[in-house]
Amino acid sequence: MSKSLDSATAATDSTVTETIETIADTAPAVRTAIATHREQAGGVNPSGDTQLAADVRADELFEQRLLGIDGIATYASEERDELATADGRLHVAMDPLDGSSNLEPNSGMGTIFGIYSEQPPTHGKYLLAAGFVIYGPVTSMVVARNGRVREYIAEEDDYRLIDDDVTVPGEPTVFGFGGGVDSWTDSFEGFAEEIRRELKLRYGGAMIADINQVLSYGGLFSYPALQSRPEGKLRLQFEGQPMAYVVETAGGRSSNGNGSLLETNPDDLHERTPLYLGNADLIDRLEASL
Ligand code: AHG
Ligand code: MN
Ligand code: MN
Ligand code: MN
């Protein structure tokens, strides 16, 4: 590799590392925001979700800290219309607080991130790394990078590696489907009826926790196309592509009903997508049934 190419690759690697570490180090401040910014923010985000003050505060925290990293060019999130810009080369797209409807019942919430080499809205093939943080009983972080998925948990002031090679277990055991049976299409309802007889229902209302169950126990997570909402609920750029990158790197499959979420190209920064993630054979069966 030529010297200049070598140094550009090294610069990219160090920016990706610094971005992941900055997101990890922001976890305590996000946990504080969850505890102190619990009220409605009074507005909706660009995809029409009601915003909590914690959504807005988490978004501000990540923007400030990530744009402060030398190699970062833009910061985009589901909570803001436009990208925030700086003069680096890499692009971060985030769901700053995932599962914010779990704030009131104090159930699992998290942060989803994707680090892209091209400016969003952009194709999943430009992902350099992706992952998520879970603000649960302990703070944990799952990172997919260079063909491997690793899991860490936060201890006093550092993170400890607890799994150096996260892979979707071959034998699926759990499923979680969002949207509610009354809003599903007939074909998805038929598939869900089959799956209900084979797997155990575990649905917590925050995709980071529900997908982490699939990474731990094998199975399926979906927020499907709905009768009233064929595009589903989840955002392709901020939730779909990063989580598909994690699950596919862990040996599973992703789909929007037709094919991998990493094979589509968001036209709009905030577009929604039907989302199906989990064991490859189950996703194959699902696509055949839709
Ligand atoms: P967010 O809080 O970032 O808007 O995401 C919530 C999403 C996702 O985490 C979860 O799978 C889904 O919404 C749950 O939707 P329902 O509350 O309709 O089940
Ligand atoms: Mn939201
Ligand atoms: Mn979300
Ligand atoms: Mn969110």
PDB file of C-alpha atoms and ligand atoms in Angstrom:
ATOM      1  CA  MET A   1       0.000   0.000   0.000  1.00  0.00           C
ATOM      2  CA  SER A   2       1.438   3.422  -0.891  1.00  0.00           C
ATOM      3  CA  LYS A   3       2.621   5.603   1.981  1.00  0.00           C
ATOM      4  CA  SER A   4      -0.132   8.193   1.510  1.00  0.00           C
ATOM      5  CA  LEU A   5      -2.864   5.529   1.240  1.00  0.00           C
ATOM      6  CA  ASP A   6      -1.409   3.862   4.340  1.00  0.00           C
ATOM      7  CA  SER A   7      -1.524   7.082   6.345  1.00  0.00           C
ATOM      8  CA  ALA A   8      -5.091   7.882   5.130  1.00  0.00           C
ATOM      9  CA  THR A   9      -6.216   4.419   6.316  1.00  0.00           C
ATOM     10  CA  ALA A  10      -4.480   4.933   9.652  1.00  0.00           C
ATOM     11  CA  ALA A  11      -6.163   8.345  10.029  1.00  0.00           C
ATOM     12  CA  THR A  12      -9.580   6.816   9.257  1.00  0.00           C
ATOM     13  CA  ASP A  13      -8.999   4.008  11.763  1.00  0.00           C
ATOM     14  CA  SER A  14      -8.029   6.403  14.508  1.00  0.00           C
ATOM     15  CA  THR A  15     -11.070   8.632  13.844  1.00  0.00           C
ATOM     16  CA  VAL A  16     -13.368   5.568  13.991  1.00  0.00           C
ATOM     17  CA  THR A  17     -11.739   4.512  17.272  1.00  0.00           C
ATOM     18  CA  GLU A  18     -11.998   8.003  18.752  1.00  0.00           C
ATOM     19  CA  THR A  19     -15.669   8.253  17.703  1.00  0.00           C
ATOM     20  CA  ILE A  20     -16.565   4.922  19.333  1.00  0.00           C
ATOM     21  CA  GLU A  21     -14.685   5.857  22.519  1.00  0.00           C
ATOM     22  CA  THR A  22     -16.385   9.285  22.631  1.00  0.00           C
ATOM     23  CA  ILE A  23     -19.828   7.667  22.338  1.00  0.00           C
ATOM     24  CA  ALA A  24     -18.875   5.235  25.124  1.00  0.00           C
ATOM     25  CA  ASP A  25     -17.597   8.058  27.328  1.00  0.00           C
ATOM     26  CA  THR A  26     -20.838  10.030  26.815  1.00  0.00           C
ATOM     27  CA  ALA A  27     -22.922   7.244  28.405  1.00  0.00           C
ATOM     28  CA  PRO A  28     -22.865   8.698  31.959  1.00  0.00           C
ATOM     29  CA  ALA A  29     -24.084  12.091  30.671  1.00  0.00           C
ATOM     30  CA  VAL A  30     -26.892  10.381  28.705  1.00  0.00           C
ATOM     31  CA  ARG A  31     -27.901   8.430  31.817  1.00  0.00           C
ATOM     32  CA  THR A  32     -28.039  11.762  33.701  1.00  0.00           C
ATOM     33  CA  ALA A  33     -30.209  13.230  30.890  1.00  0.00           C
ATOM     34  CA  ILE A  34     -32.610  10.255  31.197  1.00  0.00           C
ATOM     35  CA  ALA A  35     -32.904  10.987  34.939  1.00  0.00           C
ATOM     36  CA  THR A  36     -33.265  14.772  34.667  1.00  0.00           C
ATOM     37  CA  HIS A  37     -34.887  15.547  31.258  1.00  0.00           C
ATOM     38  CA  ARG A  38     -37.997  13.402  31.576  1.00  0.00           C
ATOM     39  CA  GLU A  39     -40.675  15.787  30.309  1.00  0.00           C
ATOM     40  CA  GLN A  40     -42.042  16.154  26.764  1.00  0.00           C
ATOM     41  CA  ALA A  41     -39.889  18.585  24.757  1.00  0.00           C
ATOM     42  CA  GLY A  42     -43.052  20.018  23.189  1.00  0.00           C
ATOM     43  CA  GLY A  43     -42.106  19.234  19.587  1.00  0.00           C
ATOM     44  CA  VAL A  44     -41.813  16.373  17.085  1.00  0.00           C
ATOM     45  CA  ASN A  45     -38.682  15.136  15.343  1.00  0.00           C
ATOM     46  CA  PRO A  46     -38.241  15.155  11.534  1.00  0.00           C
ATOM     47  CA  SER A  47     -39.938  11.747  11.197  1.00  0.00           C
ATOM     48  CA  GLY A  48     -42.884  12.921  13.297  1.00  0.00           C
ATOM     49  CA  ASP A  49     -42.105  11.249  16.651  1.00  0.00           C
ATOM     50  CA  THR A  50     -42.976  13.217  19.808  1.00  0.00           C
ATOM     51  CA  GLN A  51     -39.693  14.359  21.381  1.00  0.00           C
ATOM     52  CA  LEU A  52     -38.771  14.009  25.026  1.00  0.00           C
ATOM     53  CA  ALA A  53     -36.370  16.543  26.536  1.00  0.00           C
ATOM     54  CA  ALA A  54     -34.003  13.558  26.977  1.00  0.00           C
ATOM     55  CA  ASP A  55     -34.069  12.908  23.194  1.00  0.00           C
ATOM     56  CA  VAL A  56     -33.059  16.521  22.567  1.00  0.00           C
ATOM     57  CA  ARG A  57     -30.441  16.602  25.340  1.00  0.00           C
ATOM     58  CA  ALA A  58     -28.798  13.348  24.193  1.00  0.00           C
ATOM     59  CA  ASP A  59     -28.709  14.732  20.640  1.00  0.00           C
ATOM     60  CA  GLU A  60     -26.971  17.926  21.844  1.00  0.00           C
ATOM     61  CA  LEU A  61     -24.420  15.939  23.870  1.00  0.00           C
ATOM     62  CA  PHE A  62     -23.417  13.764  20.924  1.00  0.00           C
ATOM     63  CA  GLU A  63     -23.303  16.675  18.467  1.00  0.00           C
ATOM     64  CA  GLN A  64     -20.992  18.706  20.712  1.00  0.00           C
ATOM     65  CA  ARG A  65     -18.653  15.844  21.502  1.00  0.00           C
ATOM     66  CA  LEU A  66     -18.522  14.176  18.085  1.00  0.00           C
ATOM     67  CA  LEU A  67     -18.018  17.373  16.068  1.00  0.00           C
ATOM     68  CA  GLY A  68     -15.121  18.053  18.417  1.00  0.00           C
ATOM     69  CA  ILE A  69     -13.293  15.047  16.918  1.00  0.00           C
ATOM     70  CA  ASP A  70     -10.721  16.088  14.314  1.00  0.00           C
ATOM     71  CA  GLY A  71     -11.725  13.646  11.546  1.00  0.00           C
ATOM     72  CA  ILE A  72     -15.517  14.065  11.760  1.00  0.00           C
ATOM     73  CA  ALA A  73     -17.188  16.030   8.939  1.00  0.00           C
ATOM     74  CA  THR A  74     -20.918  15.725   9.750  1.00  0.00           C
ATOM     75  CA  TYR A  75     -23.249  14.653  12.538  1.00  0.00           C
ATOM     76  CA  ALA A  76     -26.785  13.577  11.610  1.00  0.00           C
ATOM     77  CA  SER A  77     -29.507  12.253  13.892  1.00  0.00           C
ATOM     78  CA  GLU A  78     -33.155  11.306  13.871  1.00  0.00           C
ATOM     79  CA  GLU A  79     -33.787  14.271  16.187  1.00  0.00           C
ATOM     80  CA  ARG A  80     -32.665  17.028  13.776  1.00  0.00           C
ATOM     81  CA  ASP A  81     -33.658  18.067  10.249  1.00  0.00           C
ATOM     82  CA  GLU A  82     -30.209  18.886   8.919  1.00  0.00           C
ATOM     83  CA  LEU A  83     -26.683  17.554   9.455  1.00  0.00           C
ATOM     84  CA  ALA A  84     -24.331  19.571  11.644  1.00  0.00           C
ATOM     85  CA  THR A  85     -20.991  20.099   9.883  1.00  0.00           C
ATOM     86  CA  ALA A  86     -17.291  20.399  10.700  1.00  0.00           C
ATOM     87  CA  ASP A  87     -14.235  19.982   8.469  1.00  0.00           C
ATOM     88  CA  GLY A  88     -13.287  16.326   8.848  1.00  0.00           C
ATOM     89  CA  ARG A  89     -13.813  13.363   6.475  1.00  0.00           C
ATOM     90  CA  LEU A  90     -16.113  10.836   8.255  1.00  0.00           C
ATOM     91  CA  HIS A  91     -19.825  11.041   8.977  1.00  0.00           C
ATOM     92  CA  VAL A  92     -21.773   9.910  12.059  1.00  0.00           C
ATOM     93  CA  ALA A  93     -25.507   9.115  11.940  1.00  0.00           C
ATOM     94  CA  MET A  94     -27.226   8.412  15.245  1.00  0.00           C
ATOM     95  CA  ASP A  95     -30.378   7.596  17.096  1.00  0.00           C
ATOM     96  CA  PRO A  96     -29.239   9.446  20.229  1.00  0.00           C
ATOM     97  CA  LEU A  97     -31.856   7.879  22.475  1.00  0.00           C
ATOM     98  CA  ASP A  98     -33.581   4.717  21.258  1.00  0.00           C
ATOM     99  CA  GLY A  99     -36.680   3.486  23.058  1.00  0.00           C
ATOM    100  CA  SER A 100     -37.459   6.814  24.706  1.00  0.00           C
ATOM    101  CA  SER A 101     -41.027   5.630  25.294  1.00  0.00           C
ATOM    102  CA  ASN A 102     -39.381   3.289  27.859  1.00  0.00           C
ATOM    103  CA  LEU A 103     -38.182   6.259  29.907  1.00  0.00           C
ATOM    104  CA  GLU A 104     -41.359   6.521  31.977  1.00  0.00           C
ATOM    105  CA  PRO A 105     -41.460   2.783  32.924  1.00  0.00           C
ATOM    106  CA  ASN A 106     -37.653   2.756  33.304  1.00  0.00           C
ATOM    107  CA  SER A 107     -37.194  -0.073  30.785  1.00  0.00           C
ATOM    108  CA  GLY A 108     -34.204  -0.511  28.450  1.00  0.00           C
ATOM    109  CA  MET A 109     -33.083   2.454  26.350  1.00  0.00           C
ATOM    110  CA  GLY A 110     -29.986   3.023  24.264  1.00  0.00           C
ATOM    111  CA  THR A 111     -28.049   4.865  21.573  1.00  0.00           C
ATOM    112  CA  ILE A 112     -27.501   3.616  18.005  1.00  0.00           C
ATOM    113  CA  PHE A 113     -24.635   4.840  15.814  1.00  0.00           C
ATOM    114  CA  GLY A 114     -23.282   4.347  12.322  1.00  0.00           C
ATOM    115  CA  ILE A 115     -19.934   5.744  11.135  1.00  0.00           C
ATOM    116  CA  TYR A 116     -19.996   6.312   7.353  1.00  0.00           C
ATOM    117  CA  SER A 117     -17.303   7.205   4.796  1.00  0.00           C
ATOM    118  CA  GLU A 118     -19.895   9.104   2.711  1.00  0.00           C
ATOM    119  CA  GLN A 119     -22.295  11.846   3.801  1.00  0.00           C
ATOM    120  CA  PRO A 120     -25.811  10.682   4.770  1.00  0.00           C
ATOM    121  CA  PRO A 121     -28.335  10.002   3.354  1.00  0.00           C
ATOM    122  CA  THR A 122     -26.086   7.268   2.004  1.00  0.00           C
ATOM    123  CA  HIS A 123     -25.931   3.555   1.165  1.00  0.00           C
ATOM    124  CA  GLY A 124     -25.167   0.985   3.864  1.00  0.00           C
ATOM    125  CA  LYS A 125     -22.027  -0.131   1.967  1.00  0.00           C
ATOM    126  CA  TYR A 126     -20.339   3.073   3.198  1.00  0.00           C
ATOM    127  CA  LEU A 127     -20.544   1.966   6.832  1.00  0.00           C
ATOM    128  CA  LEU A 128     -17.105   1.675   8.441  1.00  0.00           C
ATOM    129  CA  ALA A 129     -18.436   0.658  11.870  1.00  0.00           C
ATOM    130  CA  ALA A 130     -21.762   0.576  13.721  1.00  0.00           C
ATOM    131  CA  GLY A 131     -23.124  -0.369  17.109  1.00  0.00           C
ATOM    132  CA  PHE A 132     -25.221   0.548  20.080  1.00  0.00           C
ATOM    133  CA  VAL A 133     -25.118   1.376  23.779  1.00  0.00           C
ATOM    134  CA  ILE A 134     -27.694  -0.015  26.251  1.00  0.00           C
ATOM    135  CA  TYR A 135     -28.442   2.079  29.387  1.00  0.00           C
ATOM    136  CA  GLY A 136     -29.677  -0.939  31.323  1.00  0.00           C
ATOM    137  CA  PRO A 137     -28.920  -2.455  34.743  1.00  0.00           C
ATOM    138  CA  VAL A 138     -25.354  -1.972  33.550  1.00  0.00           C
ATOM    139  CA  THR A 139     -24.207   0.163  30.625  1.00  0.00           C
ATOM    140  CA  SER A 140     -23.129  -2.105  27.767  1.00  0.00           C
ATOM    141  CA  MET A 141     -21.854  -1.408  24.260  1.00  0.00           C
ATOM    142  CA  VAL A 142     -21.900  -3.629  21.155  1.00  0.00           C
ATOM    143  CA  VAL A 143     -19.547  -2.626  18.315  1.00  0.00           C
ATOM    144  CA  ALA A 144     -19.345  -4.124  14.803  1.00  0.00           C
ATOM    145  CA  ARG A 145     -16.098  -3.285  13.052  1.00  0.00           C
ATOM    146  CA  ASN A 146     -13.654  -4.984  10.676  1.00  0.00           C
ATOM    147  CA  GLY A 147     -15.842  -8.077  10.302  1.00  0.00           C
ATOM    148  CA  ARG A 148     -16.316  -8.769  14.017  1.00  0.00           C
ATOM    149  CA  VAL A 149     -18.832  -7.865  16.748  1.00  0.00           C
ATOM    150  CA  ARG A 150     -17.591  -7.252  20.296  1.00  0.00           C
ATOM    151  CA  GLU A 151     -19.507  -6.547  23.520  1.00  0.00           C
ATOM    152  CA  TYR A 152     -18.274  -4.441  26.437  1.00  0.00           C
ATOM    153  CA  ILE A 153     -19.708  -3.495  29.817  1.00  0.00           C
ATOM    154  CA  ALA A 154     -18.923  -0.297  31.700  1.00  0.00           C
ATOM    155  CA  GLU A 155     -17.220  -0.585  35.070  1.00  0.00           C
ATOM    156  CA  GLU A 156     -16.299   2.392  37.273  1.00  0.00           C
ATOM    157  CA  ASP A 157     -14.415   4.471  34.728  1.00  0.00           C
ATOM    158  CA  ASP A 158     -13.705   2.062  31.872  1.00  0.00           C
ATOM    159  CA  TYR A 159     -15.261  -0.607  29.646  1.00  0.00           C
ATOM    160  CA  ARG A 160     -14.404  -4.293  29.921  1.00  0.00           C
ATOM    161  CA  LEU A 161     -14.564  -6.620  26.892  1.00  0.00           C
ATOM    162  CA  ILE A 162     -17.003  -9.421  27.769  1.00  0.00           C
ATOM    163  CA  ASP A 163     -17.424 -11.035  24.341  1.00  0.00           C
ATOM    164  CA  ASP A 164     -14.725 -10.878  21.672  1.00  0.00           C
ATOM    165  CA  ASP A 165     -16.808 -12.565  18.954  1.00  0.00           C
ATOM    166  CA  VAL A 166     -20.580 -12.000  19.233  1.00  0.00           C
ATOM    167  CA  THR A 167     -22.417 -14.273  16.801  1.00  0.00           C
ATOM    168  CA  VAL A 168     -26.133 -14.980  16.394  1.00  0.00           C
ATOM    169  CA  PRO A 169     -26.683 -18.436  17.983  1.00  0.00           C
ATOM    170  CA  GLY A 170     -27.509 -21.133  15.396  1.00  0.00           C
ATOM    171  CA  GLU A 171     -30.587 -22.320  17.326  1.00  0.00           C
ATOM    172  CA  PRO A 172     -33.175 -19.464  17.500  1.00  0.00           C
ATOM    173  CA  THR A 173     -35.247 -19.157  20.676  1.00  0.00           C
ATOM    174  CA  VAL A 174     -36.866 -15.653  20.942  1.00  0.00           C
ATOM    175  CA  PHE A 175     -38.892 -13.230  18.836  1.00  0.00           C
ATOM    176  CA  GLY A 176     -40.176  -9.683  19.249  1.00  0.00           C
ATOM    177  CA  PHE A 177     -42.506  -8.021  16.707  1.00  0.00           C
ATOM    178  CA  GLY A 178     -43.557  -4.363  16.997  1.00  0.00           C
ATOM    179  CA  GLY A 179     -46.675  -2.671  15.695  1.00  0.00           C
ATOM    180  CA  GLY A 180     -49.315  -4.934  17.174  1.00  0.00           C
ATOM    181  CA  VAL A 181     -51.252  -7.781  15.524  1.00  0.00           C
ATOM    182  CA  ASP A 182     -54.205  -5.545  14.514  1.00  0.00           C
ATOM    183  CA  SER A 183     -51.942  -3.391  12.353  1.00  0.00           C
ATOM    184  CA  TRP A 184     -49.992  -6.209  10.657  1.00  0.00           C
ATOM    185  CA  THR A 185     -50.566  -7.246   7.066  1.00  0.00           C
ATOM    186  CA  ASP A 186     -52.245 -10.621   6.559  1.00  0.00           C
ATOM    187  CA  SER A 187     -49.028 -12.199   5.260  1.00  0.00           C
ATOM    188  CA  PHE A 188     -46.989 -11.016   8.263  1.00  0.00           C
ATOM    189  CA  GLU A 189     -49.742 -12.122  10.638  1.00  0.00           C
ATOM    190  CA  GLY A 190     -49.608 -15.593   9.092  1.00  0.00           C
ATOM    191  CA  PHE A 191     -45.831 -15.716   9.511  1.00  0.00           C
ATOM    192  CA  ALA A 192     -46.073 -14.434  13.099  1.00  0.00           C
ATOM    193  CA  GLU A 193     -48.594 -17.196  13.898  1.00  0.00           C
ATOM    194  CA  GLU A 194     -46.034 -19.814  12.734  1.00  0.00           C
ATOM    195  CA  ILE A 195     -43.182 -18.186  14.672  1.00  0.00           C
ATOM    196  CA  ARG A 196     -45.315 -17.892  17.834  1.00  0.00           C
ATOM    197  CA  ARG A 197     -45.502 -21.712  17.927  1.00  0.00           C
ATOM    198  CA  GLU A 198     -41.714 -22.112  17.529  1.00  0.00           C
ATOM    199  CA  LEU A 199     -40.107 -19.313  19.551  1.00  0.00           C
ATOM    200  CA  LYS A 200     -40.648 -17.519  22.871  1.00  0.00           C
ATOM    201  CA  LEU A 201     -42.080 -13.969  22.800  1.00  0.00           C
ATOM    202  CA  ARG A 202     -39.727 -11.348  24.254  1.00  0.00           C
ATOM    203  CA  TYR A 203     -40.562  -7.758  23.305  1.00  0.00           C
ATOM    204  CA  GLY A 204     -39.336  -4.806  25.341  1.00  0.00           C
ATOM    205  CA  GLY A 205     -40.214  -1.815  23.141  1.00  0.00           C
ATOM    206  CA  ALA A 206     -36.648  -0.665  22.469  1.00  0.00           C
ATOM    207  CA  MET A 207     -34.945  -2.157  19.444  1.00  0.00           C
ATOM    208  CA  ILE A 208     -31.429  -2.077  20.936  1.00  0.00           C
ATOM    209  CA  ALA A 209     -32.504  -4.334  23.826  1.00  0.00           C
ATOM    210  CA  ASP A 210     -34.763  -6.520  21.674  1.00  0.00           C
ATOM    211  CA  ILE A 211     -32.001  -7.019  19.099  1.00  0.00           C
ATOM    212  CA  ASN A 212     -29.441  -7.701  21.842  1.00  0.00           C
ATOM    213  CA  GLN A 213     -31.737 -10.572  22.906  1.00  0.00           C
ATOM    214  CA  VAL A 214     -31.489 -11.950  19.355  1.00  0.00           C
ATOM    215  CA  LEU A 215     -27.683 -11.634  19.523  1.00  0.00           C
ATOM    216  CA  SER A 216     -27.731 -13.479  22.872  1.00  0.00           C
ATOM    217  CA  TYR A 217     -30.440 -16.116  22.298  1.00  0.00           C
ATOM    218  CA  GLY A 218     -31.005 -16.279  18.533  1.00  0.00           C
ATOM    219  CA  GLY A 219     -34.323 -15.525  16.859  1.00  0.00           C
ATOM    220  CA  LEU A 220     -36.031 -12.577  15.213  1.00  0.00           C
ATOM    221  CA  PHE A 221     -36.750  -8.910  15.790  1.00  0.00           C
ATOM    222  CA  SER A 222     -39.091  -6.989  13.531  1.00  0.00           C
ATOM    223  CA  TYR A 223     -40.943  -3.756  13.196  1.00  0.00           C
ATOM    224  CA  PRO A 224     -42.810  -4.783  10.053  1.00  0.00           C
ATOM    225  CA  ALA A 225     -44.615  -2.948   7.278  1.00  0.00           C
ATOM    226  CA  LEU A 226     -48.087  -2.129   8.644  1.00  0.00           C
ATOM    227  CA  GLN A 227     -51.433  -1.998   6.795  1.00  0.00           C
ATOM    228  CA  SER A 228     -51.705   1.730   7.559  1.00  0.00           C
ATOM    229  CA  ARG A 229     -47.965   2.362   7.272  1.00  0.00           C
ATOM    230  CA  PRO A 230     -46.271   0.254   4.550  1.00  0.00           C
ATOM    231  CA  GLU A 231     -42.940   1.968   5.309  1.00  0.00           C
ATOM    232  CA  GLY A 232     -43.043   0.769   8.944  1.00  0.00           C
ATOM    233  CA  LYS A 233     -41.807   2.889  11.857  1.00  0.00           C
ATOM    234  CA  LEU A 234     -38.030   2.628  12.109  1.00  0.00           C
ATOM    235  CA  ARG A 235     -35.581   4.927  10.356  1.00  0.00           C
ATOM    236  CA  LEU A 236     -33.307   3.390   7.714  1.00  0.00           C
ATOM    237  CA  GLN A 237     -30.317   5.695   8.184  1.00  0.00           C
ATOM    238  CA  PHE A 238     -30.235   5.879  11.990  1.00  0.00           C
ATOM    239  CA  GLU A 239     -31.671   2.507  13.115  1.00  0.00           C
ATOM    240  CA  GLY A 240     -32.030   0.099  10.162  1.00  0.00           C
ATOM    241  CA  GLN A 241     -28.615   0.281   8.505  1.00  0.00           C
ATOM    242  CA  PRO A 242     -26.495   0.386  11.693  1.00  0.00           C
ATOM    243  CA  MET A 243     -28.386  -2.493  13.333  1.00  0.00           C
ATOM    244  CA  ALA A 244     -28.343  -4.497  10.085  1.00  0.00           C
ATOM    245  CA  TYR A 245     -24.570  -3.991   9.948  1.00  0.00           C
ATOM    246  CA  VAL A 246     -24.256  -5.397  13.492  1.00  0.00           C
ATOM    247  CA  VAL A 247     -26.543  -8.406  12.924  1.00  0.00           C
ATOM    248  CA  GLU A 248     -25.060  -9.279   9.504  1.00  0.00           C
ATOM    249  CA  THR A 249     -21.510  -8.965  10.901  1.00  0.00           C
ATOM    250  CA  ALA A 250     -22.640 -11.355  13.682  1.00  0.00           C
ATOM    251  CA  GLY A 251     -23.685 -13.919  11.041  1.00  0.00           C
ATOM    252  CA  GLY A 252     -27.413 -13.098  10.858  1.00  0.00           C
ATOM    253  CA  ARG A 253     -29.475 -11.499   8.108  1.00  0.00           C
ATOM    254  CA  SER A 254     -31.413  -8.278   7.721  1.00  0.00           C
ATOM    255  CA  SER A 255     -34.308  -7.457   5.434  1.00  0.00           C
ATOM    256  CA  ASN A 256     -36.806  -4.754   4.512  1.00  0.00           C
ATOM    257  CA  GLY A 257     -39.037  -7.545   3.215  1.00  0.00           C
ATOM    258  CA  ASN A 258     -37.248  -7.808  -0.133  1.00  0.00           C
ATOM    259  CA  GLY A 259     -33.540  -7.897   0.711  1.00  0.00           C
ATOM    260  CA  SER A 260     -30.763  -6.673   2.995  1.00  0.00           C
ATOM    261  CA  LEU A 261     -31.199  -3.265   4.628  1.00  0.00           C
ATOM    262  CA  LEU A 262     -27.578  -2.651   3.586  1.00  0.00           C
ATOM    263  CA  GLU A 263     -28.519  -2.976  -0.099  1.00  0.00           C
ATOM    264  CA  THR A 264     -30.987  -0.083  -0.153  1.00  0.00           C
ATOM    265  CA  ASN A 265     -30.172   3.573  -0.613  1.00  0.00           C
ATOM    266  CA  PRO A 266     -31.972   6.146   1.542  1.00  0.00           C
ATOM    267  CA  ASP A 267     -33.267   8.929  -0.715  1.00  0.00           C
ATOM    268  CA  ASP A 268     -34.361  10.916   2.297  1.00  0.00           C
ATOM    269  CA  LEU A 269     -32.306  11.274   5.505  1.00  0.00           C
ATOM    270  CA  HIS A 270     -35.338  10.479   7.658  1.00  0.00           C
ATOM    271  CA  GLU A 271     -37.082   7.804   5.638  1.00  0.00           C
ATOM    272  CA  ARG A 272     -38.606   4.878   7.472  1.00  0.00           C
ATOM    273  CA  THR A 273     -38.276   1.196   6.563  1.00  0.00           C
ATOM    274  CA  PRO A 274     -39.870  -2.118   7.455  1.00  0.00           C
ATOM    275  CA  LEU A 275     -37.194  -3.939   9.468  1.00  0.00           C
ATOM    276  CA  TYR A 276     -36.608  -7.672   9.963  1.00  0.00           C
ATOM    277  CA  LEU A 277     -33.382  -8.879  11.687  1.00  0.00           C
ATOM    278  CA  GLY A 278     -32.173 -12.243  13.005  1.00  0.00           C
ATOM    279  CA  ASN A 279     -31.198 -15.789  12.067  1.00  0.00           C
ATOM    280  CA  ALA A 280     -30.625 -16.090   8.320  1.00  0.00           C
ATOM    281  CA  ASP A 281     -32.953 -19.063   7.781  1.00  0.00           C
ATOM    282  CA  LEU A 282     -35.812 -17.291   9.571  1.00  0.00           C
ATOM    283  CA  ILE A 283     -35.334 -14.149   7.465  1.00  0.00           C
ATOM    284  CA  ASP A 284     -35.316 -16.332   4.331  1.00  0.00           C
ATOM    285  CA  ARG A 285     -38.616 -17.905   5.458  1.00  0.00           C
ATOM    286  CA  LEU A 286     -40.062 -14.476   6.253  1.00  0.00           C
ATOM    287  CA  GLU A 287     -39.208 -13.031   2.821  1.00  0.00           C
ATOM    288  CA  ALA A 288     -40.774 -16.078   1.164  1.00  0.00           C
ATOM    289  CA  SER A 289     -43.983 -15.585   3.166  1.00  0.00           C
ATOM    290  CA  LEU A 290     -44.482 -11.835   2.484  1.00  0.00           C
TER     291      LEU A 290
HETATM  292  P1  AHG B   1     -37.117   5.825  19.350  1.00  0.00           P
HETATM  293  O1  AHG B   1     -37.387   5.899  20.803  1.00  0.00           O
HETATM  294  O2  AHG B   1     -35.709   6.117  18.966  1.00  0.00           O
HETATM  295  O3  AHG B   1     -38.130   6.602  18.553  1.00  0.00           O
HETATM  296  O4  AHG B   1     -37.250   4.302  18.916  1.00  0.00           O
HETATM  297  C1  AHG B   1     -38.319   3.561  19.343  1.00  0.00           C
HETATM  298  C2  AHG B   1     -38.547   2.484  18.355  1.00  0.00           C
HETATM  299  C3  AHG B   1     -37.705   1.245  18.599  1.00  0.00           C
HETATM  300  O5  AHG B   1     -36.722   1.379  19.549  1.00  0.00           O
HETATM  301  C4  AHG B   1     -38.693   0.227  19.052  1.00  0.00           C
HETATM  302  O6  AHG B   1     -38.413  -1.014  18.485  1.00  0.00           O
HETATM  303  C5  AHG B   1     -40.020   0.771  18.578  1.00  0.00           C
HETATM  304  O7  AHG B   1     -39.888   2.155  18.451  1.00  0.00           O
HETATM  305  C6  AHG B   1     -41.099   0.459  19.539  1.00  0.00           C
HETATM  306  O8  AHG B   1     -42.283   0.957  18.975  1.00  0.00           O
HETATM  307  P2  AHG B   1     -43.655   0.688  19.768  1.00  0.00           P
HETATM  308  O9  AHG B   1     -43.580   1.530  21.000  1.00  0.00           O
HETATM  309  O10 AHG B   1     -44.705   1.132  18.780  1.00  0.00           O
HETATM  310  O11 AHG B   1     -43.702  -0.777  20.079  1.00  0.00           O
HETATM  311 MN    MN B   2     -38.294   8.690  18.868  1.00  0.00          MN
HETATM  312 MN    MN B   3     -35.004   4.438  17.898  1.00  0.00          MN
HETATM  313 MN    MN B   4     -34.623   7.834  19.281  1.00  0.00          MN
END
